[in-house]
Short mmCIF file of C-alpha atoms (C1' of nucleotides) in Angstrom, two decimals:
data_model
loop_
_atom_site.label_atom_id
_atom_site.label_comp_id
_atom_site.label_asym_id
_atom_site.label_seq_id
_atom_site.Cartn_x
_atom_site.Cartn_y
_atom_site.Cartn_z
CA MET A 56 164.71 180.67 124.74
CA PRO A 57 161.25 182.02 125.50
CA LEU A 58 158.07 180.73 123.90
CA PRO A 59 157.17 182.45 120.62
CA GLU A 60 154.41 185.01 121.01
CA VAL A 61 151.33 185.04 118.82
CA SER A 62 151.85 188.76 118.18
CA GLN A 63 154.75 187.82 115.92
CA PHE A 64 153.00 185.08 113.90
CA ILE A 65 149.74 184.39 112.13
CA PRO A 66 147.74 181.96 114.25
CA HIS A 67 146.30 178.73 112.82
CA ILE A 68 148.72 178.71 109.90
CA ALA A 69 151.89 176.64 109.61
CA TYR A 70 154.00 175.24 106.85
CA ASP A 71 155.79 171.92 106.58
CA SER A 72 158.56 171.14 104.14
CA VAL A 73 159.63 167.85 102.63
CA VAL A 74 163.27 168.40 101.75
CA PHE A 75 164.58 165.85 99.28
CA GLY A 76 168.24 165.03 98.88
CA PHE A 77 170.08 162.33 96.96
CA SER A 78 173.13 160.47 98.23
CA LYS A 79 174.68 157.05 97.70
CA GLY A 80 171.96 156.13 95.25
CA LYS A 81 169.17 156.77 97.73
CA LEU A 82 166.47 159.40 97.93
CA LYS A 83 166.34 160.96 101.38
CA ILE A 84 164.41 163.60 103.30
CA LEU A 85 165.17 165.74 106.32
CA LEU A 86 163.49 164.97 109.64
CA MET A 87 163.70 166.68 113.01
CA GLU A 88 163.76 164.71 116.25
CA TYR A 89 162.26 166.55 119.20
CA HIS A 90 163.92 166.59 122.62
CA ASP A 91 163.02 163.82 125.04
CA THR A 92 160.01 162.56 123.11
CA GLY A 93 161.42 160.21 120.50
CA TRP A 94 159.12 162.00 118.06
CA PHE A 95 160.03 162.75 114.47
CA ALA A 96 158.52 165.50 112.34
CA LEU A 97 159.01 167.41 109.14
CA PRO A 98 160.83 170.71 109.38
CA GLY A 99 158.17 173.37 109.57
CA GLY A 100 157.33 176.70 111.06
CA PHE A 101 155.06 179.68 111.21
CA VAL A 102 154.49 182.74 109.07
CA GLU A 103 155.31 186.15 110.47
CA ARG A 104 152.58 188.76 110.45
CA SER A 105 154.03 190.74 107.54
CA GLU A 106 155.82 187.97 105.73
CA ASN A 107 154.94 186.30 102.44
CA LEU A 108 154.12 182.62 102.84
CA GLU A 109 156.86 181.48 100.50
CA ASP A 110 159.40 183.74 102.20
CA ALA A 111 158.57 182.09 105.51
CA VAL A 112 159.29 178.67 104.04
CA LYS A 113 162.57 179.86 102.54
CA ARG A 114 163.55 181.47 105.84
CA GLY A 115 162.92 178.22 107.70
CA LEU A 116 164.83 176.15 105.19
CA ASN A 117 167.73 178.56 105.22
CA GLU A 118 167.93 178.41 109.03
CA ARG A 119 168.14 174.62 108.94
CA THR A 120 170.27 173.99 105.86
CA GLY A 121 172.23 177.18 105.29
CA LEU A 122 171.03 177.28 101.68
CA LYS A 123 169.81 180.50 100.11
CA GLU A 124 168.58 179.44 96.69
CA ILE A 125 166.29 176.44 96.95
CA TYR A 126 164.04 174.76 94.43
CA LEU A 127 160.68 174.92 96.18
CA GLU A 128 157.21 173.83 95.19
CA GLN A 129 153.95 174.08 97.08
CA PHE A 130 151.91 170.90 96.68
CA HIS A 131 149.03 170.71 99.15
CA THR A 132 147.38 172.29 102.17
CA PHE A 133 146.24 170.02 104.95
CA GLY A 134 143.20 171.21 106.87
CA ASP A 135 141.37 168.28 108.40
CA THR A 136 140.14 168.56 111.96
CA SER A 137 141.94 165.30 112.72
CA ARG A 138 145.18 167.30 112.65
CA TYR A 139 144.05 169.04 115.83
CA ARG A 140 145.95 167.18 118.58
CA PRO A 141 146.94 169.82 121.14
CA GLU A 142 148.50 167.21 123.43
CA VAL A 143 151.22 166.59 120.84
CA MET A 144 152.49 170.15 120.76
CA ARG A 145 152.03 170.41 124.53
CA ARG A 146 154.33 167.46 125.13
CA ILE A 147 156.94 168.84 122.73
CA LEU A 148 156.95 172.21 124.45
CA GLU A 149 156.94 170.76 127.94
CA ALA A 150 159.81 168.44 127.07
CA ASN A 151 161.73 171.64 126.39
CA GLY A 152 160.99 172.92 129.89
CA HIS A 153 158.41 175.49 128.87
CA LEU A 154 155.54 176.56 131.07
CA ILE A 155 152.56 176.79 128.76
CA PRO A 156 150.12 179.68 129.22
CA GLU A 157 146.33 179.28 129.20
CA ASN A 158 145.01 179.04 125.60
CA TYR A 159 148.49 179.19 124.16
CA TRP A 160 148.28 179.78 120.41
CA MET A 161 150.58 176.96 119.36
CA LEU A 162 148.12 174.45 120.80
CA ASP A 163 145.31 175.67 118.50
CA ARG A 164 144.08 174.01 115.36
CA PHE A 165 146.53 174.54 112.49
CA PHE A 166 146.30 174.43 108.72
CA SER A 167 149.57 173.33 107.21
CA ILE A 168 150.69 174.41 103.77
CA ALA A 169 153.13 171.82 102.52
CA TYR A 170 156.11 172.40 100.21
CA TYR A 171 158.73 170.13 98.83
CA ALA A 172 162.29 171.22 98.19
CA LEU A 173 165.00 169.67 96.03
CA ILE A 174 168.53 170.36 97.13
CA ASP A 175 172.10 169.33 96.51
CA TYR A 176 172.88 166.98 99.40
CA GLU A 177 176.52 168.00 99.50
CA LYS A 178 175.82 171.69 99.94
CA VAL A 179 173.84 171.35 103.16
CA THR A 180 174.97 172.25 106.67
CA LEU A 181 172.35 170.90 109.04
CA MET A 182 171.30 172.99 112.03
CA PRO A 183 168.60 171.83 114.50
CA ASP A 184 166.17 174.38 115.90
CA ALA A 185 165.55 175.15 119.58
CA LEU A 186 163.02 172.36 120.11
CA SER A 187 164.99 169.62 118.38
CA ASP A 188 167.81 167.31 119.30
CA SER A 189 168.70 166.78 115.73
CA ILE A 190 167.94 167.27 112.08
CA ALA A 191 169.15 164.49 109.82
CA TRP A 192 168.68 162.64 106.57
CA TYR A 193 166.48 159.54 106.37
CA GLU A 194 166.06 157.22 103.44
CA ILE A 195 162.65 157.62 101.93
CA ASP A 196 161.77 153.96 102.38
CA LYS A 197 163.19 153.67 105.89
CA LEU A 198 161.37 156.51 107.62
CA PRO A 199 160.47 156.33 111.31
CA ASP A 200 156.88 157.02 112.36
CA LEU A 201 156.08 160.71 112.14
CA ILE A 202 153.80 162.86 114.28
CA LEU A 203 150.32 163.92 113.22
CA ASP A 204 149.70 163.51 109.49
CA HIS A 205 153.34 164.06 108.50
CA GLY A 206 153.55 160.56 107.06
CA LYS A 207 150.68 161.39 104.72
CA ILE A 208 152.37 164.67 103.80
CA VAL A 209 155.54 162.83 102.78
CA GLN A 210 153.56 160.40 100.63
CA LYS A 211 151.75 163.23 98.88
CA ALA A 212 155.05 165.05 98.32
CA LEU A 213 156.56 161.97 96.74
CA GLN A 214 153.53 161.44 94.54
CA THR A 215 153.62 165.06 93.35
CA LEU A 216 157.35 164.89 92.76
CA ARG A 217 156.88 161.82 90.58
CA GLU A 218 154.13 163.49 88.57
CA ASN A 219 156.22 166.62 88.07
CA LEU A 220 159.50 164.88 87.31
CA ASP A 221 159.16 164.72 83.53
CA ARG A 222 156.85 167.67 83.15
CA LYS A 223 159.11 170.15 84.94
CA LEU A 224 162.51 168.46 84.44
CA ILE A 225 163.47 169.08 88.03
CA GLY A 226 165.63 166.03 88.71
CA GLY A 227 168.82 168.02 88.26
CA ASN A 228 168.14 170.06 91.37
CA LEU A 229 169.17 167.04 93.44
CA LEU A 230 172.62 166.88 91.83
CA PRO A 231 175.67 169.11 91.82
CA GLU A 232 176.19 171.48 88.91
CA ARG A 233 177.91 168.83 86.80
CA PHE A 234 176.97 165.16 86.79
CA THR A 235 177.20 162.05 84.67
CA MET A 236 174.28 160.57 82.78
CA ASN A 237 174.44 157.59 85.10
CA GLU A 238 173.99 159.80 88.15
CA LEU A 239 171.03 161.54 86.59
CA GLN A 240 169.47 158.21 85.77
CA ALA A 241 169.99 157.06 89.36
CA VAL A 242 168.08 160.14 90.57
CA TYR A 243 165.19 159.33 88.26
CA GLU A 244 165.16 155.72 89.36
CA ALA A 245 165.22 156.65 93.04
CA ILE A 246 162.31 159.06 92.60
CA LEU A 247 160.21 156.77 90.43
CA GLY A 248 161.11 153.68 92.42
CA GLN A 249 161.88 151.65 89.32
CA LYS A 250 164.76 150.82 87.02
CA LEU A 251 164.97 152.60 83.67
CA ARG A 252 166.60 151.38 80.47
CA ARG A 253 169.99 153.00 80.15
CA THR A 254 169.96 153.60 76.40
CA SER A 255 166.40 154.88 76.24
CA PHE A 256 167.06 157.22 79.13
CA GLN A 257 170.19 158.61 77.51
CA ARG A 258 168.49 159.07 74.15
CA LYS A 259 165.51 160.77 75.79
CA MET A 260 167.56 163.18 77.88
CA LEU A 261 169.78 164.16 74.97
CA SER A 262 166.84 164.65 72.63
CA LEU A 263 165.19 167.09 75.05
CA ASP A 264 168.04 169.51 74.35
CA ILE A 265 168.28 170.61 77.97
CA LEU A 266 171.80 169.40 78.72
CA ASP A 267 175.22 170.80 77.95
CA ARG A 268 178.01 168.28 77.53
CA HIS A 269 181.35 169.06 79.15
CA GLU A 270 184.67 167.30 79.70
CA LYS A 271 185.01 163.63 80.54
CA LEU A 272 185.18 162.43 84.11
CA PHE A 273 188.16 160.14 84.77
CA THR A 274 187.43 158.14 87.88
CA GLY A 275 190.40 155.76 87.70
CA LYS A 276 188.07 152.87 86.92
CA SER A 277 189.11 150.63 84.06
CA HIS A 278 186.51 151.54 81.47
CA LYS A 279 185.45 154.30 79.16
CA ALA A 280 185.08 157.62 80.97
CA PRO A 281 181.62 159.21 80.97
CA TYR A 282 181.00 162.81 79.97
CA LEU A 283 179.91 165.37 82.53
CA TYR A 284 176.67 167.22 81.80
CA SER A 285 174.93 170.26 83.21
CA PHE A 286 171.47 171.65 82.70
CA LYS A 287 171.25 174.51 80.25
CA THR A 288 170.54 177.75 82.03
CA HIS A 289 168.73 179.41 79.10
CA MET B 1213 121.63 189.47 108.70
CA PRO B 1214 124.24 190.14 111.38
CA LEU B 1215 127.98 190.10 110.76
CA PRO B 1216 129.58 186.67 111.19
CA GLU B 1217 131.43 186.31 114.49
CA VAL B 1218 135.00 185.09 114.70
CA SER B 1219 133.97 182.60 117.38
CA GLN B 1220 132.33 180.55 114.64
CA PHE B 1221 135.21 180.57 112.14
CA ILE B 1222 138.95 180.10 111.98
CA PRO B 1223 140.53 183.51 111.51
CA HIS B 1224 143.02 184.25 108.72
CA ILE B 1225 141.84 181.28 106.64
CA ALA B 1226 139.49 181.42 103.68
CA TYR B 1227 138.84 179.33 100.62
CA ASP B 1228 138.01 180.40 97.08
CA SER B 1229 136.48 178.16 94.46
CA VAL B 1230 136.75 178.30 90.69
CA VAL B 1231 133.61 176.54 89.51
CA PHE B 1232 133.83 175.44 85.89
CA GLY B 1233 130.80 174.76 83.74
CA PHE B 1234 130.37 174.12 80.04
CA SER B 1235 127.55 175.48 77.91
CA LYS B 1236 127.04 176.40 74.27
CA GLY B 1237 130.58 175.37 73.45
CA LYS B 1238 132.12 177.72 76.00
CA LEU B 1239 133.95 177.12 79.25
CA LYS B 1240 132.52 179.29 82.02
CA ILE B 1241 133.06 180.00 85.70
CA LEU B 1242 130.85 181.30 88.48
CA LEU B 1243 131.37 184.81 89.79
CA MET B 1244 129.65 186.76 92.55
CA GLU B 1245 128.88 190.44 92.18
CA TYR B 1246 128.80 192.35 95.47
CA HIS B 1247 126.07 194.86 96.31
CA ASP B 1248 126.64 198.45 95.29
CA THR B 1249 130.32 198.09 94.49
CA GLY B 1250 130.46 196.76 90.95
CA TRP B 1251 133.03 194.31 92.29
CA PHE B 1252 133.30 190.73 91.13
CA ALA B 1253 134.85 187.88 93.09
CA LEU B 1254 135.14 184.13 93.22
CA PRO B 1255 132.67 182.31 95.44
CA GLY B 1256 134.47 181.68 98.70
CA GLY B 1257 134.01 181.47 102.41
CA PHE B 1258 135.41 180.57 105.79
CA VAL B 1259 136.03 177.36 107.66
CA GLU B 1260 134.08 176.67 110.83
CA ARG B 1261 136.02 175.92 113.97
CA SER B 1262 135.32 172.18 113.91
CA GLU B 1263 134.89 171.68 110.20
CA ASN B 1264 137.21 169.92 107.77
CA LEU B 1265 138.59 172.26 105.13
CA GLU B 1266 137.14 170.29 102.25
CA ASP B 1267 133.75 170.06 103.96
CA ALA B 1268 133.70 173.84 104.21
CA VAL B 1269 134.28 174.16 100.48
CA LYS B 1270 131.56 171.63 99.71
CA ARG B 1271 129.17 173.39 102.06
CA GLY B 1272 129.79 176.70 100.34
CA LEU B 1273 129.36 175.23 96.88
CA ASN B 1274 126.18 173.46 97.92
CA GLU B 1275 124.71 176.69 99.27
CA ARG B 1276 125.34 178.45 95.97
CA THR B 1277 124.62 175.73 93.42
CA GLY B 1278 122.35 173.26 95.19
CA LEU B 1279 124.70 170.42 94.21
CA LYS B 1280 125.68 167.76 96.72
CA GLU B 1281 128.23 165.66 94.83
CA ILE B 1282 130.85 167.85 93.24
CA TYR B 1283 134.15 167.04 91.58
CA LEU B 1284 136.56 169.12 93.62
CA GLU B 1285 140.30 169.57 93.53
CA GLN B 1286 142.57 171.71 95.64
CA PHE B 1287 145.23 173.39 93.52
CA HIS B 1288 147.02 176.15 95.42
CA THR B 1289 147.15 178.26 98.55
CA PHE B 1290 147.69 181.98 98.17
CA GLY B 1291 149.52 183.63 101.04
CA ASP B 1292 151.26 186.76 99.83
CA THR B 1293 151.07 189.87 101.97
CA SER B 1294 149.85 191.76 98.91
CA ARG B 1295 146.50 190.02 99.44
CA TYR B 1296 146.05 192.07 102.61
CA ARG B 1297 143.75 194.90 101.50
CA PRO B 1298 141.39 195.57 104.43
CA GLU B 1299 139.70 198.45 102.62
CA VAL B 1300 138.27 196.01 100.07
CA MET B 1301 136.38 193.90 102.58
CA ARG B 1302 135.44 197.05 104.50
CA ARG B 1303 133.75 198.54 101.45
CA ILE B 1304 131.91 195.30 100.70
CA LEU B 1305 130.58 195.03 104.24
CA GLU B 1306 129.68 198.72 104.45
CA ALA B 1307 127.83 198.53 101.14
CA ASN B 1308 125.67 195.95 102.86
CA GLY B 1309 124.84 198.41 105.64
CA HIS B 1310 127.02 196.83 108.29
CA LEU B 1311 128.62 198.74 111.09
CA ILE B 1312 132.12 197.29 111.40
CA PRO B 1313 133.57 196.76 114.87
CA GLU B 1314 137.10 197.74 115.86
CA ASN B 1315 139.63 195.10 114.66
CA TYR B 1316 136.92 193.09 112.96
CA TRP B 1317 138.33 189.67 112.00
CA MET B 1318 137.19 189.73 108.40
CA LEU B 1319 139.46 192.71 107.76
CA ASP B 1320 142.57 190.76 108.83
CA ARG B 1321 145.14 189.19 106.58
CA PHE B 1322 143.81 186.01 104.97
CA PHE B 1323 145.36 182.93 103.43
CA SER B 1324 143.15 181.52 100.73
CA ILE B 1325 143.11 177.87 99.84
CA ALA B 1326 141.88 177.59 96.26
CA TYR B 1327 139.86 174.73 94.78
CA TYR B 1328 138.43 174.16 91.37
CA ALA B 1329 135.17 172.34 90.77
CA LEU B 1330 133.78 170.74 87.61
CA ILE B 1331 130.03 170.56 87.42
CA ASP B 1332 127.21 169.83 85.01
CA TYR B 1333 126.00 173.26 83.95
CA GLU B 1334 122.42 172.09 83.56
CA LYS B 1335 122.13 170.75 87.09
CA VAL B 1336 122.87 174.04 88.82
CA THR B 1337 120.40 176.32 90.64
CA LEU B 1338 122.25 179.52 91.39
CA MET B 1339 121.71 181.21 94.76
CA PRO B 1340 123.55 184.43 95.72
CA ASP B 1341 124.74 184.85 99.31
CA ALA B 1342 123.86 187.67 101.69
CA LEU B 1343 126.58 190.04 100.44
CA SER B 1344 125.96 189.55 96.73
CA ASP B 1345 123.55 190.90 94.19
CA SER B 1346 124.10 187.95 91.94
CA ILE B 1347 125.96 184.81 91.16
CA ALA B 1348 126.25 184.05 87.46
CA TRP B 1349 128.23 182.32 84.72
CA TYR B 1350 130.96 184.17 82.83
CA GLU B 1351 132.86 182.93 79.82
CA ILE B 1352 136.42 182.18 80.75
CA ASP B 1353 137.83 184.55 78.17
CA LYS B 1354 135.37 187.34 78.85
CA LEU B 1355 135.83 187.80 82.59
CA PRO B 1356 135.38 191.17 84.26
CA ASP B 1357 138.13 192.47 86.54
CA LEU B 1358 138.16 190.60 89.84
CA ILE B 1359 139.02 191.81 93.33
CA LEU B 1360 142.34 191.12 95.02
CA ASP B 1361 144.29 188.31 93.36
CA HIS B 1362 141.21 186.44 92.14
CA GLY B 1363 142.26 186.93 88.53
CA LYS B 1364 145.53 185.17 89.28
CA ILE B 1365 143.63 182.40 91.06
CA VAL B 1366 141.49 181.79 87.98
CA GLN B 1367 144.56 181.60 85.76
CA LYS B 1368 146.24 179.10 88.06
CA ALA B 1369 143.03 177.03 88.19
CA LEU B 1370 142.85 176.93 84.42
CA GLN B 1371 146.51 175.98 84.15
CA THR B 1372 146.08 173.14 86.66
CA LEU B 1373 142.91 171.95 84.96
CA ARG B 1374 144.77 171.75 81.66
CA GLU B 1375 147.63 169.80 83.20
CA ASN B 1376 145.22 167.38 84.90
CA LEU B 1377 142.88 166.92 81.95
CA ASP B 1378 144.56 163.91 80.40
CA ARG B 1379 146.17 162.58 83.54
CA LYS B 1380 142.95 162.39 85.54
CA LEU B 1381 140.38 162.08 82.73
CA ILE B 1382 138.11 164.59 84.38
CA GLY B 1383 136.54 166.23 81.34
CA GLY B 1384 133.36 164.21 81.69
CA ASN B 1385 132.46 165.97 84.93
CA LEU B 1386 131.44 168.99 82.87
CA LEU B 1387 128.90 167.00 80.85
CA PRO B 1388 125.64 165.24 81.64
CA GLU B 1389 125.68 161.50 82.28
CA ARG B 1390 125.41 160.71 78.55
CA PHE B 1391 127.07 162.72 75.80
CA THR B 1392 128.29 162.45 72.24
CA MET B 1393 131.93 162.20 71.27
CA ASN B 1394 131.61 165.60 69.67
CA GLU B 1395 130.46 167.16 72.93
CA LEU B 1396 133.34 165.58 74.80
CA GLN B 1397 135.75 166.89 72.22
CA ALA B 1398 134.26 170.36 72.54
CA VAL B 1399 134.93 170.24 76.30
CA TYR B 1400 138.54 169.31 75.70
CA GLU B 1401 138.95 172.04 73.12
CA ALA B 1402 137.41 174.66 75.40
CA ILE B 1403 139.70 173.69 78.26
CA LEU B 1404 142.86 173.45 76.19
CA GLY B 1405 142.01 176.48 74.11
CA GLN B 1406 142.83 174.72 70.85
CA LYS B 1407 141.18 172.60 68.19
CA LEU B 1408 141.79 168.86 68.23
CA ARG B 1409 141.70 166.41 65.32
CA ARG B 1410 138.38 164.65 65.35
CA THR B 1411 139.59 161.20 64.33
CA SER B 1412 142.62 161.17 66.60
CA PHE B 1413 140.50 162.30 69.52
CA GLN B 1414 137.92 159.59 68.90
CA ARG B 1415 140.54 156.88 68.53
CA LYS B 1416 142.32 158.03 71.68
CA MET B 1417 139.19 158.16 73.83
CA LEU B 1418 137.98 154.77 72.67
CA SER B 1419 141.39 153.16 73.15
CA LEU B 1420 141.50 154.32 76.78
CA ASP B 1421 138.65 151.93 77.52
CA ILE B 1422 136.93 154.38 79.85
CA LEU B 1423 133.71 154.89 77.88
CA ASP B 1424 130.56 152.82 77.54
CA ARG B 1425 128.70 153.16 74.25
CA HIS B 1426 124.93 153.44 74.38
CA GLU B 1427 122.08 154.10 71.95
CA LYS B 1428 122.27 156.56 69.08
CA LEU B 1429 121.14 160.14 69.50
CA PHE B 1430 118.69 161.22 66.78
CA THR B 1431 118.69 164.99 66.65
CA GLY B 1432 116.52 165.37 63.54
CA LYS B 1433 119.52 166.62 61.59
CA SER B 1434 120.04 165.05 58.20
CA HIS B 1435 123.17 163.05 58.81
CA LYS B 1436 124.40 159.94 60.56
CA ALA B 1437 123.36 159.89 64.22
CA PRO B 1438 126.17 159.84 66.79
CA TYR B 1439 126.31 157.34 69.62
CA LEU B 1440 125.86 158.44 73.20
CA TYR B 1441 128.66 157.56 75.60
CA SER B 1442 129.10 157.59 79.34
CA PHE B 1443 132.14 157.18 81.55
CA LYS B 1444 132.58 153.74 83.02
CA THR B 1445 131.91 153.79 86.72
CA HIS B 1446 134.32 150.94 87.49
"C1'" DT C 747 116.23 157.96 44.70
"C1'" DT C 748 119.76 161.29 45.22
"C1'" DC C 749 122.17 164.60 47.92
"C1'" DT C 750 124.30 166.59 52.14
"C1'" DA C 751 126.37 166.71 56.50
"C1'" DT C 752 128.37 164.27 59.99
"C1'" DT C 753 129.96 160.06 62.21
"C1'" DG C 754 132.75 155.82 62.84
"C1'" DT C 755 136.53 153.26 60.87
"C1'" DT C 756 140.59 152.36 58.22
"C1'" DT C 757 144.91 153.44 56.06
"C1'" DC C 758 149.51 155.11 55.57
"C1'" DA C 759 153.22 158.04 56.89
"C1'" DA C 760 155.81 160.11 60.58
"C1'" DT C 761 157.39 159.92 65.17
"C1'" DA C 762 158.46 157.84 69.60
"C1'" DT C 763 159.76 154.00 72.46
"C1'" DG C 764 161.48 149.13 73.87
"C1'" DA C 765 165.10 145.97 73.50
"C1'" DG C 766 169.27 144.84 72.18
"C1'" DA C 767 173.64 144.95 69.34
"C1'" DC C 768 177.85 147.26 68.47
"C1'" DA C 769 181.79 150.18 68.69
"C1'" DA C 770 184.81 153.13 71.64
"C1'" DT C 771 187.83 153.57 75.51
"C1'" DA C 772 190.17 153.88 80.42
"C1'" DT C 773 192.32 150.94 83.17
"C1'" DT C 774 194.08 146.26 84.81
"C1'" DA C 775 196.13 141.83 83.97
"C1'" DA C 776 199.04 138.95 81.34
"C1'" DT D 948 203.03 145.49 74.43
"C1'" DT D 949 198.93 143.12 74.12
"C1'" DA D 950 194.67 141.19 75.74
"C1'" DA D 951 190.83 141.38 78.88
"C1'" DT D 952 187.14 143.87 81.34
"C1'" DA D 953 183.70 147.11 82.46
"C1'" DT D 954 181.14 150.83 81.10
"C1'" DT D 955 179.78 154.44 77.91
"C1'" DG D 956 177.85 156.46 73.66
"C1'" DT D 957 175.59 155.32 69.44
"C1'" DC D 958 173.07 152.70 66.18
"C1'" DT D 959 169.59 149.31 64.56
"C1'" DC D 960 165.31 147.19 64.16
"C1'" DA D 961 160.81 145.81 65.86
"C1'" DT D 962 156.77 147.70 68.02
"C1'" DA D 963 153.59 151.25 69.59
"C1'" DT D 964 151.68 155.81 69.15
"C1'" DT D 965 150.18 159.83 66.73
"C1'" DG D 966 149.19 163.00 62.61
"C1'" DA D 967 146.70 163.49 58.50
"C1'" DA D 968 143.64 162.07 55.39
"C1'" DA D 969 140.65 158.78 52.89
"C1'" DC D 970 136.64 155.95 53.05
"C1'" DA D 971 132.31 153.92 54.30
"C1'" DA D 972 127.86 154.36 56.77
"C1'" DT D 973 123.64 156.77 57.55
"C1'" DA D 974 119.63 160.22 59.05
"C1'" DG D 975 117.13 163.30 57.12
"C1'" DA D 976 116.11 166.80 53.20
"C1'" DA D 977 115.40 167.60 48.36
#
DNA sequence: TTCTATTGTTTCAATATGAGACAATATTAA
DNA sequence: TTAATATTGTCTCATATTGAAACAATAGAA
């Protein structure tokens, strides 16, 4: 695969995405591991010359997860000069066997527009890109070191997600269509990083009038079966 | 004044700032009017090759207002292809008597990183830039039509300001060091676009333990004199 | 001295939240 | 068949917060 040409993309502009998923009671994000470097990074990419910014992000996420409809939110643009570390991208490209031209555009200073995405963990089919060995889930509190300022980007994403959780009622995007109240509470607890009172949480969620109640879920466990809920589509 | 050269700036990247001020009970923002076009726009600019993004915004605001310390918050980056309207910038530059080179960088597609600023109206000395006839205050609900998507940028700024008002307790940045409770309430009402209950507002503000109470303000009016308050510096 | 307008405080009702009790129930064990 | 267990959904009551209004204080004018 040849090196991307600057004629196709807007120089100096990139996006990075913090893709949140929820599984086994843990909040997780997607990380790429680059060939032969041991380096981890957020899934990101560039914007084509005639492409809307948000379409570029969706395109990139679709290529890596197979998902078409994704809950996406822009949260910050990172533009410090300290991000300019051409030797990092050089090493990544060289580790892929590329010969890098003089003044190659991908080694320039980049501004990164960061988005977070909330997706249903079970619906994802992970596909690495050309530069990466792998793309995989990592627990949010067991992340490896990340290149450049990607660690800071993750922290800012998590902070914004926490602030938006109640205001935008977005927790459900991390669950399948139908879920139990207990599962929803576990999502909230994982995002906020703290336990919530079961009865208060249930009362609050029901009083918001955003949930539909469906049939009971019989798990085979020896106790009362919980109802399944879904978010109202209105 | 010669045309800026691309060697000095990062191409494709601009910032726009929504500068809020408060005067005579009204929330206002700064707008530039370009020479001989009748066009209004937000104060904005470009980022120098070795300059931090936020430093560029502060530099631009300092050049136009004379202020050094400014409460500044990034709120969104606008990157739709519909922003690409080279004829707009062409007309602005030509109205200033410039001869525009082939493929001139300022006519390219730009991503704009938008910030809002909150400043003390009284402390500002307005200075237009080279392309503008004027820079002046406009009431937020009596704005003229703005170029490109600047109207949308203002709306998003206002929305973000409203959401952040209570969470970040930033209203005081629009007032002088010392102010009455009534003035603070007027700021909140102007931002939120709705009346607030005087007694609830006072109780709330005092209970937050963020204000210092100082001497009374004697205005000469025939009624009880209000106290002056200031925000705790902590 | 009285009156007026506005400020700071208090009161009481209405609403929301914290903490826990209680009843219902799906399955297992006796 | 019955009792035990774990978990769910609901209810209760104490506490905190907010809405709405009354009340007291006071700077200047009449």
